[in-house]
Coordinates of C-alpha atoms and ligand atoms in Angstrom, one line a residue:
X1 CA -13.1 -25.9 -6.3
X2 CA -15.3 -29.1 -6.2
X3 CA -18.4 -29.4 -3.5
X4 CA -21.7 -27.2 -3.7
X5 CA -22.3 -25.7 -7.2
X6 CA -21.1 -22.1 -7.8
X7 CA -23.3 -19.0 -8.4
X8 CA -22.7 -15.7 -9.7
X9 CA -24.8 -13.6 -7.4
X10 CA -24.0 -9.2 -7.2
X11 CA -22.1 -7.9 -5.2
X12 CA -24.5 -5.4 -3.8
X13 CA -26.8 -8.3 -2.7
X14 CA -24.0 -9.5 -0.9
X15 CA -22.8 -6.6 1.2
X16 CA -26.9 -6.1 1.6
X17 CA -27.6 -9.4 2.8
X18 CA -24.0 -9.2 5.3
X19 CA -25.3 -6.1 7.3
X20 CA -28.7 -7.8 7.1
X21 CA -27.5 -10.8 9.0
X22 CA -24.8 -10.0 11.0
X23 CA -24.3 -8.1 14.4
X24 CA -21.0 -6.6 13.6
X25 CA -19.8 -5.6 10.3
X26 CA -15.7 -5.1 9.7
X27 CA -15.6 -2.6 7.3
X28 CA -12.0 -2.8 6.0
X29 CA -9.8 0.1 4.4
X30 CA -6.7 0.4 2.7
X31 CA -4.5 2.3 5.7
X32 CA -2.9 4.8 2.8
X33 CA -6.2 5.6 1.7
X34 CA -8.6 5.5 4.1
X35 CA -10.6 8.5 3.0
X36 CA -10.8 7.0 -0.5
X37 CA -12.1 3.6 0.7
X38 CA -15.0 4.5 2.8
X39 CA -18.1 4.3 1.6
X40 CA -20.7 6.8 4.1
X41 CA -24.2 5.4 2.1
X42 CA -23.1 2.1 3.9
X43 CA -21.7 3.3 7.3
X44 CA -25.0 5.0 7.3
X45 CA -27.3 1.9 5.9
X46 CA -25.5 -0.2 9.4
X47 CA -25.9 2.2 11.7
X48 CA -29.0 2.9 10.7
X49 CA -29.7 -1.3 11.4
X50 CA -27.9 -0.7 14.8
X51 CA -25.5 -2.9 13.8
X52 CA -21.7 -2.5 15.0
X53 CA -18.9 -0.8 12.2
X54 CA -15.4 -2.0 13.2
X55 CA -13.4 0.1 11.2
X56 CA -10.2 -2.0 10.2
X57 CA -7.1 0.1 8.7
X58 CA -5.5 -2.4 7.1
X59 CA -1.7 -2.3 5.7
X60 CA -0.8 -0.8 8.9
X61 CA 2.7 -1.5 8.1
X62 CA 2.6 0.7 4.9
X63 CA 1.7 3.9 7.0
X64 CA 3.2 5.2 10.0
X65 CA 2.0 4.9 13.2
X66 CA 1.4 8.9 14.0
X67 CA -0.4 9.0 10.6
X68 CA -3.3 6.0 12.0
X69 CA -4.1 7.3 15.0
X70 CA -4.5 10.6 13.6
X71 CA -7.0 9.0 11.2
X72 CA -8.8 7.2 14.0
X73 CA -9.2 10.3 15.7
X74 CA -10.8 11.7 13.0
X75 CA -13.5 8.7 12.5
X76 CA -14.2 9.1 16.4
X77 CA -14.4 12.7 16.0
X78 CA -17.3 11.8 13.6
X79 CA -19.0 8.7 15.6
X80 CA -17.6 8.7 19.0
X81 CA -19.2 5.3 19.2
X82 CA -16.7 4.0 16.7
X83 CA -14.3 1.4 16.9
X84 CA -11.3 2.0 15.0
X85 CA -8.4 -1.1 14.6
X86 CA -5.0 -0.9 13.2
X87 CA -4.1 -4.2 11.4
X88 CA -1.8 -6.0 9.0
X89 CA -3.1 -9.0 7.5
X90 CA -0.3 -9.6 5.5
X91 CA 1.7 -10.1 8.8
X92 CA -0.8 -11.1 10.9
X93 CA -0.6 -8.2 12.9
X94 CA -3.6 -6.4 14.9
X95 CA -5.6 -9.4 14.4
X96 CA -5.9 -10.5 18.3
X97 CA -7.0 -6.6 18.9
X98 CA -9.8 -7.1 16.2
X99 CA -10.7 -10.4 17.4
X100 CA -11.2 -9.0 21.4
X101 CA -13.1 -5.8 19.9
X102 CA -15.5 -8.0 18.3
X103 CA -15.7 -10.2 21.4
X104 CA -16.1 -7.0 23.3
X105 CA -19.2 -5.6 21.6
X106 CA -21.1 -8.9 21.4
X107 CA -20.4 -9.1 25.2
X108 CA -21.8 -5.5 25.8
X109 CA -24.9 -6.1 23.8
X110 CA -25.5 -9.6 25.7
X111 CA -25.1 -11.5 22.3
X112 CA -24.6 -15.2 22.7
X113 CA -23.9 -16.5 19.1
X114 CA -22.4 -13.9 17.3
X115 CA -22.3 -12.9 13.4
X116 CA -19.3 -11.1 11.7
X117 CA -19.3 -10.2 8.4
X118 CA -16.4 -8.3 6.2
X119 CA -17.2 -5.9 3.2
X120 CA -14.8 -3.3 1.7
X121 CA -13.3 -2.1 -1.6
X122 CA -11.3 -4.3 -3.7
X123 CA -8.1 -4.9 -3.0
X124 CA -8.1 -3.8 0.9
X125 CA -7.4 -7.1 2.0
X126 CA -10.4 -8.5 2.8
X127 CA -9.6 -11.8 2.1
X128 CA -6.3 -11.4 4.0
X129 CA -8.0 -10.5 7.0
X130 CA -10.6 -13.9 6.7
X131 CA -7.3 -15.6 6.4
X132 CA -5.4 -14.4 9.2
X133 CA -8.8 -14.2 11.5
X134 CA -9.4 -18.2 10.9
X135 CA -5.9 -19.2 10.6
X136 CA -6.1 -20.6 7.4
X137 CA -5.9 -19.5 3.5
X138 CA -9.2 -20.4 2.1
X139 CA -11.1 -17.5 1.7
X140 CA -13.3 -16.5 -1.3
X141 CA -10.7 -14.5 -3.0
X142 CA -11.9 -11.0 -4.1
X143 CA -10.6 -11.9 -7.3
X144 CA -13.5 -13.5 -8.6
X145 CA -15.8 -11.0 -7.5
X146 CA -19.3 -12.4 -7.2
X147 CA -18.5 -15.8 -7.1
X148 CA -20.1 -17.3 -3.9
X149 CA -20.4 -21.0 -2.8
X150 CA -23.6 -20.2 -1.0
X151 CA -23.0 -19.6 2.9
X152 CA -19.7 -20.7 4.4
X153 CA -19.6 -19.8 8.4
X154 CA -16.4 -20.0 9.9
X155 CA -16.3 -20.7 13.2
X156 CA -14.0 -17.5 15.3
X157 CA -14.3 -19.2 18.8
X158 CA -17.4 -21.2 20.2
X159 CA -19.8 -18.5 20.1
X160 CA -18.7 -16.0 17.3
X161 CA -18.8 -17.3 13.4
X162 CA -17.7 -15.0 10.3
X163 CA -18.8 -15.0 6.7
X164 CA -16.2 -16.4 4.7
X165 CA -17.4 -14.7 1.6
X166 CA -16.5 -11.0 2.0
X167 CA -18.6 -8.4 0.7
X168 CA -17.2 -6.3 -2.3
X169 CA -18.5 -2.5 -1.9
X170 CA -18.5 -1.5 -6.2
X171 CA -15.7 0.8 -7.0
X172 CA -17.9 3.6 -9.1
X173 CA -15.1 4.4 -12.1
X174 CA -12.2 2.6 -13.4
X175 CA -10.3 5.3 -11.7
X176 CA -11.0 4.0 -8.1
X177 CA -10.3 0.9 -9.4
X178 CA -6.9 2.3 -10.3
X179 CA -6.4 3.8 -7.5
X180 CA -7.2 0.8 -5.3
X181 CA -4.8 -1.0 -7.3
X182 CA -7.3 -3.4 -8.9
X183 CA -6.9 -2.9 -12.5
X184 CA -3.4 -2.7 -14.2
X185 CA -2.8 1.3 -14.9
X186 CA -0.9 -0.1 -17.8
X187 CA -4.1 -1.4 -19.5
X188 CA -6.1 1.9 -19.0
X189 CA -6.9 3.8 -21.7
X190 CA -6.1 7.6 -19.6
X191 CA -4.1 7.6 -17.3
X192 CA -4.4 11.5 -17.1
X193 CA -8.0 11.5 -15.0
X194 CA -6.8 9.1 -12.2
X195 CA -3.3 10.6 -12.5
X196 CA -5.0 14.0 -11.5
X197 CA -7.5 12.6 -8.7
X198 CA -4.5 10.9 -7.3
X199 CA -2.7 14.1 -7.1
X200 CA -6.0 16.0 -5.6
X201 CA -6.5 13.4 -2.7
X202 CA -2.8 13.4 -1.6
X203 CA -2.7 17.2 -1.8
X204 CA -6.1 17.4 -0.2
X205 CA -4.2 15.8 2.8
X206 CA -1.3 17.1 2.9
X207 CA -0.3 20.3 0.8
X208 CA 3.2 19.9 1.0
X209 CA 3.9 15.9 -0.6
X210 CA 3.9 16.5 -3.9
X211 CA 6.4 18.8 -3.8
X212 CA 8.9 16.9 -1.6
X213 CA 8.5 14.0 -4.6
X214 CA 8.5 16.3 -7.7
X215 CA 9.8 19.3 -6.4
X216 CA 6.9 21.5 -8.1
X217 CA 5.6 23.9 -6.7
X218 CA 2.1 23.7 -6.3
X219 CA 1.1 24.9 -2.7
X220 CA -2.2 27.3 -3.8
X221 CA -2.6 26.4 -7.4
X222 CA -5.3 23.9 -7.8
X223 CA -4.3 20.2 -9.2
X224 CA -5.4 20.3 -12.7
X225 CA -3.9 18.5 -15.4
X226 CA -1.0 21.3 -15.7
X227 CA 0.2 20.2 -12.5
X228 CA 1.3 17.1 -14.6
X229 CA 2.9 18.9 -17.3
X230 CA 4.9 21.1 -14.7
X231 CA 5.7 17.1 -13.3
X232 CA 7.1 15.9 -16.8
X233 CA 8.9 18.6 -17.1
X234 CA 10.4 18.3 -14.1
X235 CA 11.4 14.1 -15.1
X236 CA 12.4 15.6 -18.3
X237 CA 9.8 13.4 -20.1
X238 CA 9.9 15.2 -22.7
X239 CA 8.4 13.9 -26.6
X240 CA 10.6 14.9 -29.7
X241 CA 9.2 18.0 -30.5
X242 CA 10.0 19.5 -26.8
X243 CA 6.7 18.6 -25.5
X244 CA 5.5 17.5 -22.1
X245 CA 4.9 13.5 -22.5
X246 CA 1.9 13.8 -20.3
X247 CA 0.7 9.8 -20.6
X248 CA 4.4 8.8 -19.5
X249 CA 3.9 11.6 -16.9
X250 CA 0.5 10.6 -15.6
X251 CA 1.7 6.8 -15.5
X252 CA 4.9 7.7 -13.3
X253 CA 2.3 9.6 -10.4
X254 CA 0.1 6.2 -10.5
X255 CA 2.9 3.8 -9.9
X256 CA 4.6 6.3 -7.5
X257 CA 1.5 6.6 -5.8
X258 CA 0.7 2.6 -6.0
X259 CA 4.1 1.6 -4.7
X260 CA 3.8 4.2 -1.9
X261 CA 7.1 7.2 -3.1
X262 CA 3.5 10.2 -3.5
X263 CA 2.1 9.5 0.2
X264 CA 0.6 12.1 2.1
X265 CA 2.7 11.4 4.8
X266 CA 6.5 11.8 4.9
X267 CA 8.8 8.6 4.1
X268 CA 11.0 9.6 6.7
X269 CA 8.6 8.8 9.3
X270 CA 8.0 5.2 7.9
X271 CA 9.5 2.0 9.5
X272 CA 10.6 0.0 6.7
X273 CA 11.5 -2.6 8.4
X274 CA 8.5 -5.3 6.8
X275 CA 9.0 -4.8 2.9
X276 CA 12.7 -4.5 2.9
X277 CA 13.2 -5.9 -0.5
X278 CA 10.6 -3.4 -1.9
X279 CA 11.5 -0.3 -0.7
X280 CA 15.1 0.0 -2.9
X281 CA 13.0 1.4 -5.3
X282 CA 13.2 5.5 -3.8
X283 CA 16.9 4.4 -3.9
X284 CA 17.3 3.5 -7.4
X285 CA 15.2 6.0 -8.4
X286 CA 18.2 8.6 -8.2
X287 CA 20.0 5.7 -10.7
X288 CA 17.3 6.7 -13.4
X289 CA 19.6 9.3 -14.6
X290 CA 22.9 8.5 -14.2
X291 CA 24.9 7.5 -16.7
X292 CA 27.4 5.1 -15.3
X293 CA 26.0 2.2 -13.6
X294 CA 28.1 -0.2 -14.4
X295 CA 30.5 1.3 -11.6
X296 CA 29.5 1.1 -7.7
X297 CA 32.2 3.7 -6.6
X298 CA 30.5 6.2 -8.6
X299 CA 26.9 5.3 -7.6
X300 CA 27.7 5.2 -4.5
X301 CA 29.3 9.1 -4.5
X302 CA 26.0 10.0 -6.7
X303 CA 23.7 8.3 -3.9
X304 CA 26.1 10.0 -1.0
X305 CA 25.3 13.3 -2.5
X306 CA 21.4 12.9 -2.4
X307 CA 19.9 14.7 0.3
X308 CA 16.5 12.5 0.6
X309 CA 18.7 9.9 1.4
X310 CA 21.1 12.1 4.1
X311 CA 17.8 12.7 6.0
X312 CA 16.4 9.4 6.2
X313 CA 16.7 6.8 9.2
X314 CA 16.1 3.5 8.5
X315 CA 14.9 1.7 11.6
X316 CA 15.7 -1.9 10.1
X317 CA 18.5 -2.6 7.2
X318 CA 17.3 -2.6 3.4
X319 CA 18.1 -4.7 1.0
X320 CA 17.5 -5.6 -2.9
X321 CA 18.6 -5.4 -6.7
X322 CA 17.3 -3.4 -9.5
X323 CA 18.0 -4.0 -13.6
X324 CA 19.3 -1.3 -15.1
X325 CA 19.7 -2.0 -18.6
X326 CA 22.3 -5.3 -18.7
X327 CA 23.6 -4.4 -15.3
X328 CA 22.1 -5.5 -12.1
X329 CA 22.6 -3.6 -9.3
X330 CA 22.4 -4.9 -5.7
X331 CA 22.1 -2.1 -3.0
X332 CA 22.1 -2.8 0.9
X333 CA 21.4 0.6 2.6
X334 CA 21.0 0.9 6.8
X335 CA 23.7 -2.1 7.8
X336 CA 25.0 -1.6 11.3
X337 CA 28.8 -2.3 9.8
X338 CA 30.4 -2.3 6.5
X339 CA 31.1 -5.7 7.1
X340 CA 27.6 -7.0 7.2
X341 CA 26.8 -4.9 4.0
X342 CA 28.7 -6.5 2.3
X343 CA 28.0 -9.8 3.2
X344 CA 24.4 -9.2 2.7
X345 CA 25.1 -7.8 -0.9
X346 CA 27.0 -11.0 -1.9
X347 CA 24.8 -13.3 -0.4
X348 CA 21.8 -11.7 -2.4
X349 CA 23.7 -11.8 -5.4
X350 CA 24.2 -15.8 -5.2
X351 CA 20.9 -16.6 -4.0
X352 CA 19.5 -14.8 -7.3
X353 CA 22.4 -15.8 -9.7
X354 CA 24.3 -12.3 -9.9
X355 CA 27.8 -12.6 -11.0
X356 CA 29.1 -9.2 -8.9
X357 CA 31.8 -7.5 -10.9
X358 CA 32.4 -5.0 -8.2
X359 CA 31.5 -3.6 -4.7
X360 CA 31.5 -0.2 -3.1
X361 CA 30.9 1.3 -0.3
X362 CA 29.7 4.6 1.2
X363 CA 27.6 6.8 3.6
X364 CA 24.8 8.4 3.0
X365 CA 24.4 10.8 5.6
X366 CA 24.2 8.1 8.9
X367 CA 23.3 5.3 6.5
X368 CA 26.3 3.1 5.6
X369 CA 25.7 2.2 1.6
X370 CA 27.0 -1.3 0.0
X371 CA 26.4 -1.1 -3.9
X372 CA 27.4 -4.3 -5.4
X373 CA 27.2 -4.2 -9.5
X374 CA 27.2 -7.3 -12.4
X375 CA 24.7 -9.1 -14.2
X376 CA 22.2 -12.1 -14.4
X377 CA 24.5 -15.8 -14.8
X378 CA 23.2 -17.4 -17.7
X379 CA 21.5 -20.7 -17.4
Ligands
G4P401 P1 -9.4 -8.2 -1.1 O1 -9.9 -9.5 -0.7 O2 -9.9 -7.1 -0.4 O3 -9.6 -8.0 -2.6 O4 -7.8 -8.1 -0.9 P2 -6.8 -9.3 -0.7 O5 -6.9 -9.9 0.6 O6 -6.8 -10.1 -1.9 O7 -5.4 -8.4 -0.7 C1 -5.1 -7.5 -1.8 C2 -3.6 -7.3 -1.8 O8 -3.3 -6.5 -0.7 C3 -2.8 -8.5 -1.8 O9 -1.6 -8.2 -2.6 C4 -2.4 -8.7 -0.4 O10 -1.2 -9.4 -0.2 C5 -2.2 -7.2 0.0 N1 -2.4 -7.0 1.5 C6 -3.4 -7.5 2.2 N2 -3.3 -7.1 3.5 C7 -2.1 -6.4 3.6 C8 -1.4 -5.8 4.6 O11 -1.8 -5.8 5.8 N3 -0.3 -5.2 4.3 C9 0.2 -5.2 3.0 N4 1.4 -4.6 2.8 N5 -0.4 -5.8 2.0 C10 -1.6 -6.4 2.3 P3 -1.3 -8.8 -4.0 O12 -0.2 -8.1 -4.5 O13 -2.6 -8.9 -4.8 O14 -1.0 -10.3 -3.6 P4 0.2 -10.9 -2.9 O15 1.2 -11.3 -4.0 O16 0.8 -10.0 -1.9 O17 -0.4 -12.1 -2.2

């Protein structure tokens, strides 16, 4: 890192010392979780200061649109004086909105040289949102939590400057930390505990989503870890002597849950069109069973004859590969012709060294299907 000489100072003294110093503070959550990375001790600490809370939901483009503003309504319902901003810092969207809203409140107070400061969970994107605020990619990474090169102002325009170190609020159990996706759930001792809180919260929001993934029913029972077992059951995880495999279970809800399959809002309403490549996965999950991957015609009848997939509408075309086993199989799902599925399987599958034995091709209920199957070229 070269230059001034790096310190390990706590995080709690840096989140202190940010609402100390600056006149607004951009406190940043995770857009699918935004209940679950607040933190109200702070809120109240700035407000408390008179200092300005710019709530920033960030990973707008992970939630759907009707989902944020019904959030924001809900933080203005509990501090009309709020200011609530939608962004994406991974594609730099929202971030003109954020900038004028800060502008806007130094402005109103009569503020001539302005101080931001950012603080949030782990993981939120604070760093991304330093990044695509200054236009560049140098910013503390969260990563090293703690580590500080002493003050580093960045300059926003002439008269407002933001703290390039970004304040880490303490997660207060490795299960937020799971939950935030800062620790590997692989790694974790039990999965169970943040398995069941993860299940809680989504339920908590909306009483109907974990049903429409697991297809348990679970509408007045409350989460415990039996709701799990009824899950495993359900995935057939099941250990050799007929029992529930409830670690296997509890791991499944985490990663559906981290890579955005449990939401409490429904995928149908999403716009996939920024992660295309990603999103396969609640395709290929109806492959995990299915016993003959090696041929596209018949994934694509098995996929034709799955009604999550019937219902959805797909604003923007997806496209991507899974392994499954030996085989790899490319999928494009949402072309506007068959033509163009096609195209954009093979192309896919020599820009990442596929050898395609075979292509197929299918509708899923409007949603014209391209499956293209073979395997990895050796090099
Ligand atoms: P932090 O400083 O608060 O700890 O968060 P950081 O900016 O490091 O971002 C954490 C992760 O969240 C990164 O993913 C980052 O790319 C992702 N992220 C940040 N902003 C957005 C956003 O607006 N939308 C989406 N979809 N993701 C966002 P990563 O997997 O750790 O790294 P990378 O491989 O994506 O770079």
């Amino acid at each position: 890192m070269g230059g001034k000489k790096i310190k390990r100072v706590p995080t709690k003294k840096i989140v202190d010392k940010i609402v100390e110093d600056c006149d607004v503070v951009l406190l940043v959550l995770d857009a699918r979780n935004p209940e679950g990375t607040r933190n109200k001790r702070l809120e109240k600490m700035i407000r408390e200061r008179d200092k300005k809370i710019i709530y920033v939901l960030n990973k707008a483009d992970l939630v759907p649109i009707d989902m944020l503003k019904e959030y924001r309504e809900r933080i203005k319902g509990e501090n009309p004086d709020s200011t609530v901003v939608f962004v994406s810092a991974k594609h730099k969207k929202g971030t003109r909105i954020l900038r004028d809203a800060i502008k806007r409140h130094l402005h109103s107070r009569g503020i001539e040289e302005g101080k931001v400061g950012i603080v949030g969970y782990p993981n939120v994107g604070k760093s991304s949102i330093i990044n695509s605020l200054t236009g560049r990619r140098s910013a503390t990474s969260g990563l090293v939590a703690g580590l500080t090169k002493g003050e580093q102002w960045v300059r926003l325009t002439k008269n407002i400057k933001l703290l390039d170190t970004p304040g880490i609020i303490e997660p207060k159990d490795e299960e937020e930390l799971v939950m935030l996706g800062a620790i590997r759930y692989e790694k974790i001792k039990d999965p169970v505990t943040p398995a069941v809180k993860i299940l809680r919260s989504i339920h908590a929001l909306n009483r109907d989503a974990i049903k429409r993934l697991y297809k348990v029913d679970v509408r007045d029972a409350p989460i415990e870890e039996d709701i799990l077992r009824k899950i495993g059951e359900k995935l057939n995880y099941l250990e050799k002597g007929g029992e529930v495999d409830i670690i296997r279970t509890a791991k499944t809800v985490i990663k559906d849950y981290l890579e955005g399959r449990l939401n409490y809002y429904s995928l149908e309403l999403k716009d996939y069109g920024q992660e295309r490549e990603d999103n396969i996965d609640f395709i290929v999950k109806h492959l995990q069973d299915f016993p003959f991957v090696e041929d596209p015609h018949g994934i694509v009848k098995h996929l034709e004859g799955v009604e999550e997939l019937k219902r959805l509408k797909v604003k923007r075309p997806l496209l991507g590969s899974r392994e499954i086993g030996d085989i790899v199989v490319v999928i494009s799902f949402g072309e506007k012709s068959y033509d163009s599925g096609r195209k954009k399987v093979e192309e896919y599958a020599r820009r990442n060294n596929i050898d395609l034995y075979d292509v197929a091709k299918g509708k899923c209920g409007r949603n014209r299907i391209v499956v293209g199957v073979g395997e990895g070229k050796r090099r």
